[in-house]
Tab-separated table of C-alpha atoms in Angstrom:
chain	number	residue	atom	x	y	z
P	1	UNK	CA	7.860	7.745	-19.429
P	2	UNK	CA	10.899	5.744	-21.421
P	3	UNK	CA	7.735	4.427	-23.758
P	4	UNK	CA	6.936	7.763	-24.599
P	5	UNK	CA	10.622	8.747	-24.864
P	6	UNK	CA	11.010	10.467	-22.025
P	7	UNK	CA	14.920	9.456	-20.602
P	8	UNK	CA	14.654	8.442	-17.044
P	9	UNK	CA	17.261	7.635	-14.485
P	10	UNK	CA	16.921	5.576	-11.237
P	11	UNK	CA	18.710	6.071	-7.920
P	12	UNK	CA	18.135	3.067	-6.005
P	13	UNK	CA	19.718	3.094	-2.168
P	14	UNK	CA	19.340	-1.338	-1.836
P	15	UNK	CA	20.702	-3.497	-4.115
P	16	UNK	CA	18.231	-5.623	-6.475
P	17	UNK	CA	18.542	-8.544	-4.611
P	18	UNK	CA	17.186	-6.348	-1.529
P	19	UNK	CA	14.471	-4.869	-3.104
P	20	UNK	CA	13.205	-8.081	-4.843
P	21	UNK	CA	12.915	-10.134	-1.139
P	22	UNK	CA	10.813	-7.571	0.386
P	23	UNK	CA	7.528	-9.123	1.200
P	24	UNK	CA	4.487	-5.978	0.566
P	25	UNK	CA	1.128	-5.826	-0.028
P	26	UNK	CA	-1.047	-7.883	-2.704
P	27	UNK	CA	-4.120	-6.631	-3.145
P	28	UNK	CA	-4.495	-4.033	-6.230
P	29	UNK	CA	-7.025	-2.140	-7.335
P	30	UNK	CA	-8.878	-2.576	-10.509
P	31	UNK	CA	-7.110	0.538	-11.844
P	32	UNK	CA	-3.891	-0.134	-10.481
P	33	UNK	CA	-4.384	-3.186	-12.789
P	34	UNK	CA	-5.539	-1.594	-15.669
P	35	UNK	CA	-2.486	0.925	-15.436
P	36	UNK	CA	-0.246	-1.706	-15.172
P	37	UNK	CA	-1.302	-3.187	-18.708
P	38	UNK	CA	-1.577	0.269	-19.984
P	39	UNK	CA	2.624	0.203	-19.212
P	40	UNK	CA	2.917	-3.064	-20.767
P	41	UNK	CA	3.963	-5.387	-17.496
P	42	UNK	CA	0.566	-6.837	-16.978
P	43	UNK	CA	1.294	-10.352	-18.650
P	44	UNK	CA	2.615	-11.982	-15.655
P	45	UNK	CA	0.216	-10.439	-13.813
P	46	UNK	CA	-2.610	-11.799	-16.128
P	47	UNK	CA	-1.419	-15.573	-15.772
P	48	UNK	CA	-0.488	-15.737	-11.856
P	49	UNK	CA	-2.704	-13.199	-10.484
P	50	UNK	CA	-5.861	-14.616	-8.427
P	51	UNK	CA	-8.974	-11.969	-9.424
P	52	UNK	CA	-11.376	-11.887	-6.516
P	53	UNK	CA	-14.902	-10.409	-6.672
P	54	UNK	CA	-14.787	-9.446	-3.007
P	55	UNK	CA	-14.225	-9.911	0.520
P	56	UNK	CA	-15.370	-11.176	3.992
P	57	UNK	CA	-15.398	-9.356	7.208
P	58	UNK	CA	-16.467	-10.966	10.059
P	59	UNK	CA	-17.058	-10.531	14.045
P	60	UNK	CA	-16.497	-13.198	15.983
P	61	UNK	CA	-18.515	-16.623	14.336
P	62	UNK	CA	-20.356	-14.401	11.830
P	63	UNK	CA	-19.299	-13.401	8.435
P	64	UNK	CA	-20.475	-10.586	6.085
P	65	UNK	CA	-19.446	-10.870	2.091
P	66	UNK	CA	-18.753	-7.794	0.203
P	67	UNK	CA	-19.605	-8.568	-3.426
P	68	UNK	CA	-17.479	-5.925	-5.301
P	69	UNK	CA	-18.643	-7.131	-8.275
P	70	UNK	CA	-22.204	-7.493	-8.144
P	71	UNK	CA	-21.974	-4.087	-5.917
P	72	UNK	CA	-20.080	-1.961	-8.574
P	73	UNK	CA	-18.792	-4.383	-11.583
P	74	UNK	CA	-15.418	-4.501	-10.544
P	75	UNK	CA	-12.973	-6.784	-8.763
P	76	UNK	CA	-9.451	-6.876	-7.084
P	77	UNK	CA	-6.245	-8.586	-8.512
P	78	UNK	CA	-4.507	-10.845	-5.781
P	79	UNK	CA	-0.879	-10.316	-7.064
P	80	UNK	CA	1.977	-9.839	-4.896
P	81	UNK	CA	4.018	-6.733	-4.610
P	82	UNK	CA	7.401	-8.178	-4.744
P	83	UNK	CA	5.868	-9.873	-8.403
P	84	UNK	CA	5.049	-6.636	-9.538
P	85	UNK	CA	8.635	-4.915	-8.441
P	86	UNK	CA	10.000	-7.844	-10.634
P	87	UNK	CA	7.768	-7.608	-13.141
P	88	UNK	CA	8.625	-3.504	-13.637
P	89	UNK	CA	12.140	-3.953	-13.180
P	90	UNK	CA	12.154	-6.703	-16.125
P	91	UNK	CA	10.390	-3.503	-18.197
P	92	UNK	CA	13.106	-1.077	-17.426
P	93	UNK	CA	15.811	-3.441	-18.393
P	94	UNK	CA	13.958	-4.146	-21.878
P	95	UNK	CA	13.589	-0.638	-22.249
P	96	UNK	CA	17.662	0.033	-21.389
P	97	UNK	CA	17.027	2.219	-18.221
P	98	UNK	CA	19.386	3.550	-15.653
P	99	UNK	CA	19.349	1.934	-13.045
P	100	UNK	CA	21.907	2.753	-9.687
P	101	UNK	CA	21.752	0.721	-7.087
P	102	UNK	CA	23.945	1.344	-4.100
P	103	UNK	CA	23.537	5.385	-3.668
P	104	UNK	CA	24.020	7.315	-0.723
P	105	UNK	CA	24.052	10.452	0.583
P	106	UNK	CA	21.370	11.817	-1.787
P	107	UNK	CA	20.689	15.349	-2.342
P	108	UNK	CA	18.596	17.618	-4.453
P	109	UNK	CA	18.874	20.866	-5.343
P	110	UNK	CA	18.395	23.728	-7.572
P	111	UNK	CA	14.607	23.166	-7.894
P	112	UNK	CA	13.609	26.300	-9.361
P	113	UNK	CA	16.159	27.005	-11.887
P	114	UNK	CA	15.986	25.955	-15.196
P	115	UNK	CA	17.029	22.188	-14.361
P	116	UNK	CA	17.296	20.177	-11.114
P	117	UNK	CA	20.298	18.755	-9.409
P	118	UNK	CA	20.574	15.371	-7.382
P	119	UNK	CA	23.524	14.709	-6.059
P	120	UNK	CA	25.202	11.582	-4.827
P	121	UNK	CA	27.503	9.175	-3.791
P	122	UNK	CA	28.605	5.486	-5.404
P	123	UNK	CA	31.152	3.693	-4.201
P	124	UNK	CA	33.317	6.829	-2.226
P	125	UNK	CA	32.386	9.055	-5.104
P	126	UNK	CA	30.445	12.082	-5.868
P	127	UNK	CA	28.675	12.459	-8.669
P	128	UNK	CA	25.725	15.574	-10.154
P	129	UNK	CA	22.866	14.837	-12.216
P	130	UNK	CA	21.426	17.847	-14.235
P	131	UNK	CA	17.914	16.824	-15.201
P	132	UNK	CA	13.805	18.154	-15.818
P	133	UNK	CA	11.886	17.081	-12.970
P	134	UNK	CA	13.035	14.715	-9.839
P	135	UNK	CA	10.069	12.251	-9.020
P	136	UNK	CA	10.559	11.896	-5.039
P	137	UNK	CA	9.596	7.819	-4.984
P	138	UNK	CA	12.050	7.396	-2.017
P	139	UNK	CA	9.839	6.462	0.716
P	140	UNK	CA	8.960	7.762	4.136
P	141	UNK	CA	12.751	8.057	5.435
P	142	UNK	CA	13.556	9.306	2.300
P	143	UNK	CA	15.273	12.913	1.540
P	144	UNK	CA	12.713	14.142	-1.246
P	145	UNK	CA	10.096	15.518	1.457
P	146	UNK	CA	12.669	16.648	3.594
P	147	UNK	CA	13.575	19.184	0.642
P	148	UNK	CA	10.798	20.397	0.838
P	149	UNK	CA	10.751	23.651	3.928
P	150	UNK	CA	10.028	22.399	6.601
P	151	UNK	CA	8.281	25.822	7.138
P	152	UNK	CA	6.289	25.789	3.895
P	153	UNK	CA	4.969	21.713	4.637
P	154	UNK	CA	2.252	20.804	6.729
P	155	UNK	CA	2.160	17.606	7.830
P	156	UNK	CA	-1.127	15.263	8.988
P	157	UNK	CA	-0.548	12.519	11.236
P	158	UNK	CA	-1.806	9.591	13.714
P	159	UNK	CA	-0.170	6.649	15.200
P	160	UNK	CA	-2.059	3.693	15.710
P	161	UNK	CA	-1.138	2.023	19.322
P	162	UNK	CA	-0.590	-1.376	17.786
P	163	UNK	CA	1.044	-2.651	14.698
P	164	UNK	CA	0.720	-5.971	11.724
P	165	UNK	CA	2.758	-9.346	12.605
P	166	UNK	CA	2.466	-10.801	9.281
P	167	UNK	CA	4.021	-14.356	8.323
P	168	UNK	CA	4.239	-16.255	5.044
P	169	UNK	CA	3.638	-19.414	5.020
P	170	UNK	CA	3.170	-22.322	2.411
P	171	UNK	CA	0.024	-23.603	3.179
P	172	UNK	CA	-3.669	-23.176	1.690
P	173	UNK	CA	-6.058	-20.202	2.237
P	174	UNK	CA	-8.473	-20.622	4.393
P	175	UNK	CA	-11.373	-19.011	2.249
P	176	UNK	CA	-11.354	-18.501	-1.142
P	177	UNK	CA	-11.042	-14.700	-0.753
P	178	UNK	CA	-9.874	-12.488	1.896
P	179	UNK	CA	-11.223	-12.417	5.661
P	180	UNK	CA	-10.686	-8.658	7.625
P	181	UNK	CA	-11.657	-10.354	10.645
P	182	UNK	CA	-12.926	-8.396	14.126
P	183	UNK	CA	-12.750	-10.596	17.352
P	184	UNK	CA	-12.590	-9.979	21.225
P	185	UNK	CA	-9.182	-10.765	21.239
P	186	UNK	CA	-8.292	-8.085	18.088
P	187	UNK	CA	-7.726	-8.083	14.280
P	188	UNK	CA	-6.603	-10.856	12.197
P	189	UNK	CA	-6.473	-10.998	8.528
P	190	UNK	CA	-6.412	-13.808	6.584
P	191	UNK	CA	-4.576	-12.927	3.244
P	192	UNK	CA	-3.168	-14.975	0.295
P	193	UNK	CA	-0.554	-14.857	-2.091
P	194	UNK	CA	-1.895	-17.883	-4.277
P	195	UNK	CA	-3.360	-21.795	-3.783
P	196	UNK	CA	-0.432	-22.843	-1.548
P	197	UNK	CA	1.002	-19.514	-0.101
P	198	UNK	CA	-0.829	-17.189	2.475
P	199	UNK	CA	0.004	-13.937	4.040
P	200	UNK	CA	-1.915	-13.880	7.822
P	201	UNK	CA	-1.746	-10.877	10.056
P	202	UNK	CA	-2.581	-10.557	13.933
P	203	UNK	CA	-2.773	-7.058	15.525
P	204	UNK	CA	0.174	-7.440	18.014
P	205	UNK	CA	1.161	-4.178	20.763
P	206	UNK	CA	4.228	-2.344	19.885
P	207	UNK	CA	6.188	-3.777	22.637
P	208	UNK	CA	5.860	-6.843	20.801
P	209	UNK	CA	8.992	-8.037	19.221
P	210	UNK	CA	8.998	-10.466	16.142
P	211	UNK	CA	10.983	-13.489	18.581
P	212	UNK	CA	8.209	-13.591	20.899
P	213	UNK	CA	5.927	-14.985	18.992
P	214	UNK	CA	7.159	-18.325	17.307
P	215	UNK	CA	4.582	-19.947	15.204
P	216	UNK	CA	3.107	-22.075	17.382
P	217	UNK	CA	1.967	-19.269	19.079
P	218	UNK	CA	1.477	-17.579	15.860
P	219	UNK	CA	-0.890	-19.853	14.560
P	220	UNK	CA	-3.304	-20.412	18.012
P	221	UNK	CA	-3.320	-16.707	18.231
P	222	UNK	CA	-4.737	-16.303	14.746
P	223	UNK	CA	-6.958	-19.311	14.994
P	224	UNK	CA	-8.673	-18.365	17.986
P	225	UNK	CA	-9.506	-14.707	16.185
P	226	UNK	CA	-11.129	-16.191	13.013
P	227	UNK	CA	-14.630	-17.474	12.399
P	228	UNK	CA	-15.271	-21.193	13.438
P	229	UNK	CA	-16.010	-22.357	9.941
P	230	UNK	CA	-12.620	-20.806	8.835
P	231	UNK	CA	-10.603	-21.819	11.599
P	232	UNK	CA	-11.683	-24.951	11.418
P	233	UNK	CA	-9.993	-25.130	7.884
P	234	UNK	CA	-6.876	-23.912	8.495
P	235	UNK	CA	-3.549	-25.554	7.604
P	236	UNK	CA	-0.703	-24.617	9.309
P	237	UNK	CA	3.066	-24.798	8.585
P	238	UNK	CA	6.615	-22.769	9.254
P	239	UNK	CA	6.684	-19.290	8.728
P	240	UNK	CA	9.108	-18.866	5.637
P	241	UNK	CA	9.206	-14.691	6.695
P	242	UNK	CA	7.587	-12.806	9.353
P	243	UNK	CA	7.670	-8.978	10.615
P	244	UNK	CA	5.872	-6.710	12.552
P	245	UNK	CA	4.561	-3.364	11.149
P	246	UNK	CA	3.425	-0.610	12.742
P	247	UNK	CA	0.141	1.411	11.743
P	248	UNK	CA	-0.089	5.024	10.880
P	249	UNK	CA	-1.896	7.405	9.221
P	250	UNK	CA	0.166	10.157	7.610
P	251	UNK	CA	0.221	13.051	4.612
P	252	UNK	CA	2.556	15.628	3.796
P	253	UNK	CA	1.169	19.010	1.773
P	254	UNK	CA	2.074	19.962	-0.716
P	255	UNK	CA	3.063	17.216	-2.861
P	256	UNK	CA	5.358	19.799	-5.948
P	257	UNK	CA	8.383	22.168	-4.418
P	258	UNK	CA	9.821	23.776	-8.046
P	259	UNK	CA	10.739	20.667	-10.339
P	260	UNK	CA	10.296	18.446	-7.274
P	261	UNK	CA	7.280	15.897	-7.006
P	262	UNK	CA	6.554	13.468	-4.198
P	263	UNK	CA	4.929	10.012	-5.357
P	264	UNK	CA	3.967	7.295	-2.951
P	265	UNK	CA	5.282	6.621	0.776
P	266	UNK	CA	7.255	9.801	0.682
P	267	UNK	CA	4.034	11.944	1.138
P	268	UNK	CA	1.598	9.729	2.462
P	269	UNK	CA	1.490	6.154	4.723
P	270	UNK	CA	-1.699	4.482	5.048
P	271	UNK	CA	-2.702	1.929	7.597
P	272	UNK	CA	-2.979	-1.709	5.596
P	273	UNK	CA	-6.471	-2.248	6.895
P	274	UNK	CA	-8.186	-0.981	3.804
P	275	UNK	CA	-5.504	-2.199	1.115
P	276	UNK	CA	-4.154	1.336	-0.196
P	277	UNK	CA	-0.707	1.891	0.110
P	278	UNK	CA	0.783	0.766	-3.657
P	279	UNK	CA	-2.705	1.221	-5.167
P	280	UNK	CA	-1.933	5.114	-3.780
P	281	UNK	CA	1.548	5.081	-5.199
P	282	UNK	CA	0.280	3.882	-8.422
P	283	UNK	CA	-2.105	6.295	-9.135
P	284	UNK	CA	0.062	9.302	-7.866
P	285	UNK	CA	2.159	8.178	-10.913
P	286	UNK	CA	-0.922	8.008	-13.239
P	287	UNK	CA	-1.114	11.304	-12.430
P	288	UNK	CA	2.264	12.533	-12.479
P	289	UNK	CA	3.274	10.194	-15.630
P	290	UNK	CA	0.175	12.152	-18.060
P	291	UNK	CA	1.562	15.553	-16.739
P	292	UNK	CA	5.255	15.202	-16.998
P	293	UNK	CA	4.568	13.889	-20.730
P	294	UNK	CA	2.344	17.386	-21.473
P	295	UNK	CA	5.408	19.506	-20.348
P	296	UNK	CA	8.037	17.788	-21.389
P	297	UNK	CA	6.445	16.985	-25.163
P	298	UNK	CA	3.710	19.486	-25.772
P	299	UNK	CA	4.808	22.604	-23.484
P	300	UNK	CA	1.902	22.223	-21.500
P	301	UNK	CA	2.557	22.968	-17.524
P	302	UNK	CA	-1.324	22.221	-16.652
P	303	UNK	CA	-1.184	19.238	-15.465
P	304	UNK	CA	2.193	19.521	-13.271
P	305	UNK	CA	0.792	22.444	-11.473
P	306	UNK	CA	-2.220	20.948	-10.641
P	307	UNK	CA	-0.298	17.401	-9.505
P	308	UNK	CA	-0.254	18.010	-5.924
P	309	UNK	CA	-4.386	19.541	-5.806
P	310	UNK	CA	-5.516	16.671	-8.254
P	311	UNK	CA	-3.254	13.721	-6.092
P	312	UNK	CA	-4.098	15.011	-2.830
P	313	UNK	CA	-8.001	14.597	-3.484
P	314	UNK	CA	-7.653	10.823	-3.679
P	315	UNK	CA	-5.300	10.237	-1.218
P	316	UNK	CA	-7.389	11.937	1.626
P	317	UNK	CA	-10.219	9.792	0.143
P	318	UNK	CA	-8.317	6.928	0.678
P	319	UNK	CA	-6.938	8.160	4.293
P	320	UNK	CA	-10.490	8.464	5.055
P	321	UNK	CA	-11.479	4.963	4.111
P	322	UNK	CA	-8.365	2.956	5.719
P	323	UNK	CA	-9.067	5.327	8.885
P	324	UNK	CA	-12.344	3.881	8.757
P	325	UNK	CA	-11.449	0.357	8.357
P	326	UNK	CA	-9.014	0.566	10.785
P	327	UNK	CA	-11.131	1.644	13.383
P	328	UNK	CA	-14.134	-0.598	12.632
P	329	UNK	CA	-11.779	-3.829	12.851
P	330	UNK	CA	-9.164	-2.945	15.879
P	331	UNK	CA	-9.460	-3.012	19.380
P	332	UNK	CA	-7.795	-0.524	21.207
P	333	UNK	CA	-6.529	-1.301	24.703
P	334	UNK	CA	-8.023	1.887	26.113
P	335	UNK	CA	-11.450	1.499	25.002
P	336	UNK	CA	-14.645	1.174	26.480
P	337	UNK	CA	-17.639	-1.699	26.210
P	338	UNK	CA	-19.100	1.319	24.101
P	339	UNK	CA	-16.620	1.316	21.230
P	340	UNK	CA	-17.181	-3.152	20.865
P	341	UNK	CA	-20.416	-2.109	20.832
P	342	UNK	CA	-20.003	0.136	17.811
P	343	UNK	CA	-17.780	-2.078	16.001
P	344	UNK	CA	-20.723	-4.776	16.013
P	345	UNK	CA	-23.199	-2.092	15.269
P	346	UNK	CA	-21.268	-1.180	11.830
P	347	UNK	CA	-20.835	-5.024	10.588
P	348	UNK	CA	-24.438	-4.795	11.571
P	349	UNK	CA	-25.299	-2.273	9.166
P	350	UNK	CA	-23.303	-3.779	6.495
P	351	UNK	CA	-24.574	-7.171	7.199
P	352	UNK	CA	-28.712	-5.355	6.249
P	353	UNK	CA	-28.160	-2.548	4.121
P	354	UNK	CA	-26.897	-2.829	0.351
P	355	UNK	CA	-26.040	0.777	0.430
P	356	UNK	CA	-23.593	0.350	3.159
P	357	UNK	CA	-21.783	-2.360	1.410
P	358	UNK	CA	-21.778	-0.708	-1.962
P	359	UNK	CA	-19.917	2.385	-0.347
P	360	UNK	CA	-17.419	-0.240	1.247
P	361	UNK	CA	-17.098	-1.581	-2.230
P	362	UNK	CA	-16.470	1.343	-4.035
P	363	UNK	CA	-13.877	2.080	-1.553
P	364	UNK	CA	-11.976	-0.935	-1.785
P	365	UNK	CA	-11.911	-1.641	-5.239
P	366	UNK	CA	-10.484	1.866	-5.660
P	367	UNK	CA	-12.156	5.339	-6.627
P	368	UNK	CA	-11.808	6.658	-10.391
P	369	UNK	CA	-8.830	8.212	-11.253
């Protein structure tokens, strides 16, 4: 928006120092990629980033590749979250954006008069912002949905019954691209941020609690849930950050309220299994970005009314697809020999027919805009 001269101001609850250490996703989508060049912060990206031409699930000793490339002549970027956080806030200080860090008690109103107004608080005081449009890019807990009525939202959920512990470690992948593996003893996922730095999940219960698993029990656990061949080339080493997240499945309609828009975790959460969360975000504000520049330059209100219809068609594409990973690669505690059966029965499939891995493809290296 700024590069098209379009003022924009930032209310930011952490500091920078907060945002910059979270530890997110790293897997984007070929057009997450291609919009990130399009906003000029794709150098970094370009020189650090690991491209990938697909992935490897696997069920117990038996691995399946999924060649994105060959399958639909596109790829995934391996480049971490936190790198592009830095990379966009570098932008917006080039650019001489407002940036607030340290707000509370935010609230918006006015949102369908002639302009919007957020107000907040820095530092003990108040303060009003008169602007166009509010982009709601505050997150799950955030207030921005919670404007919305709670009588005029509907809201779509499930709760998985297990969640993510995730470490980072220093040590060397143990494949050369990613590995969504399916075991007896539940998910693992063997991730990467680059040659000497590697993001590995276990599915853990709820109950579980971060101090009760300290590495060493970190690392057996995840060992004993990957392939042979892989396990038998993994490197282990202390866990610079670990965290346990939980899975869920959620969307809130409709995504506009007035001059209001939602963008990202504030309308939707999907589980990580299938690698959507920022690539969501991201094109959310492909969408919003084109139509706030028609009505705030041209006059043309097209493209903001249609924000929520056009956004909402990917997203449940993309719930649809991480609902489906999800389930193919978990075990539940309450299921039945039937459902290990039918998560052998799908790698099966993918394992003989093209078709089924080209759909998987297509999925994961993101739908078209």
């Amino acid at each position: 928006l700024n590069r098209s001269g379009i003022e924009t101001i930032i209310l930011e609850r952490s500091s920078r120092e907060h945002v910059l250490s979270r530890i997110r996703a790293g897997v984007l989508e070929w057009g997450t990629v291609e919009v990130l060049r399009e906003a000029g912060v794709g150098a970094r990206m370009e020189a650090e980033g690991f491209v990938h031409d697909g992935t490897w699930l696997s069920d117990a000793d038996r691995l399946v590749h999924i060649d994105f490339h060959a399958l639909t002549g596109k790829r995934v970027m391996i480049y971490g979250q936190t790198e592009v956080t830095h990379d966009l806030y570098e932008a917006q200080d080039a650019l001489g954006t407002r940036i607030i860090h340290g707000v509370e008690e935010v609230t918006i109103h006015d949102l369908d008069g002639a302009q919007a107004a957020v107000d907040y608080t820095l530092n003990g005081t108040r303060h009003r912002l008169r602007c166009a449009y509010v982009a709601g890019c505050d997150g799950f807990h955030g207030v921005s949905r919670r404007t919305i009525p709670a009588g005029k939202r509907r809201e779509f959920e499930r709760v998985y019954p297990f969640g993510w512990l995730g470490i980072l470690s220093k040590t060397p992948p143990v494949q050369d691209e990613l590995i969504y593996a399916s075991s007896p003893h539940g998910f693992a996922l063997a991730s990467m941020r680059n040659a000497n730095l590697v993001r590995c999940y276990v599915q853990v219960p709820l109950t579980d609690r971060v101090e009760d698993w300290p590495d060493e029990r970190f690392w057996a656990e995840f060992r004993r849930r990957l392939p042979a061949e892989a396990a038998a080339r993994l490197v282990t080493g202390p866990a610079i950050e670990k965290s346990i997240a939980p899975l869920r499945s959620f969307v809130s309609e409709p995504l506009r309220w007035g001059r209001l828009f939602l963008v990202g975790d504030a309308a939707h959460i999907v589980p990580p299994t299938g690698a959507k969360g920022l690539n969501l975000a991201v094109s959310d504000v492909f969408y919003l970005h084109q139509a706030l520049i028609d009505a705030l330059k041209h006059g043309k209100e097209a493209g903001i009314d249609g924000y929520s219809q056009r956004a909402l068609a990917r997203i449940w594409q993309a719930m649809r697809f991480s609902w489906q990973m999800t389930t193919m690669l978990h075990r539940f505690d309450d299921e039945d020999s039937f459902a290990a059966q039918m998560r052998r029965a799908a790698l099966d499939h993918l394992a003989r027919s093209e078709t089924a891995r080209r759909e998987l493809a297509e999925n994961y290296v993101g739908l078209p805009f």
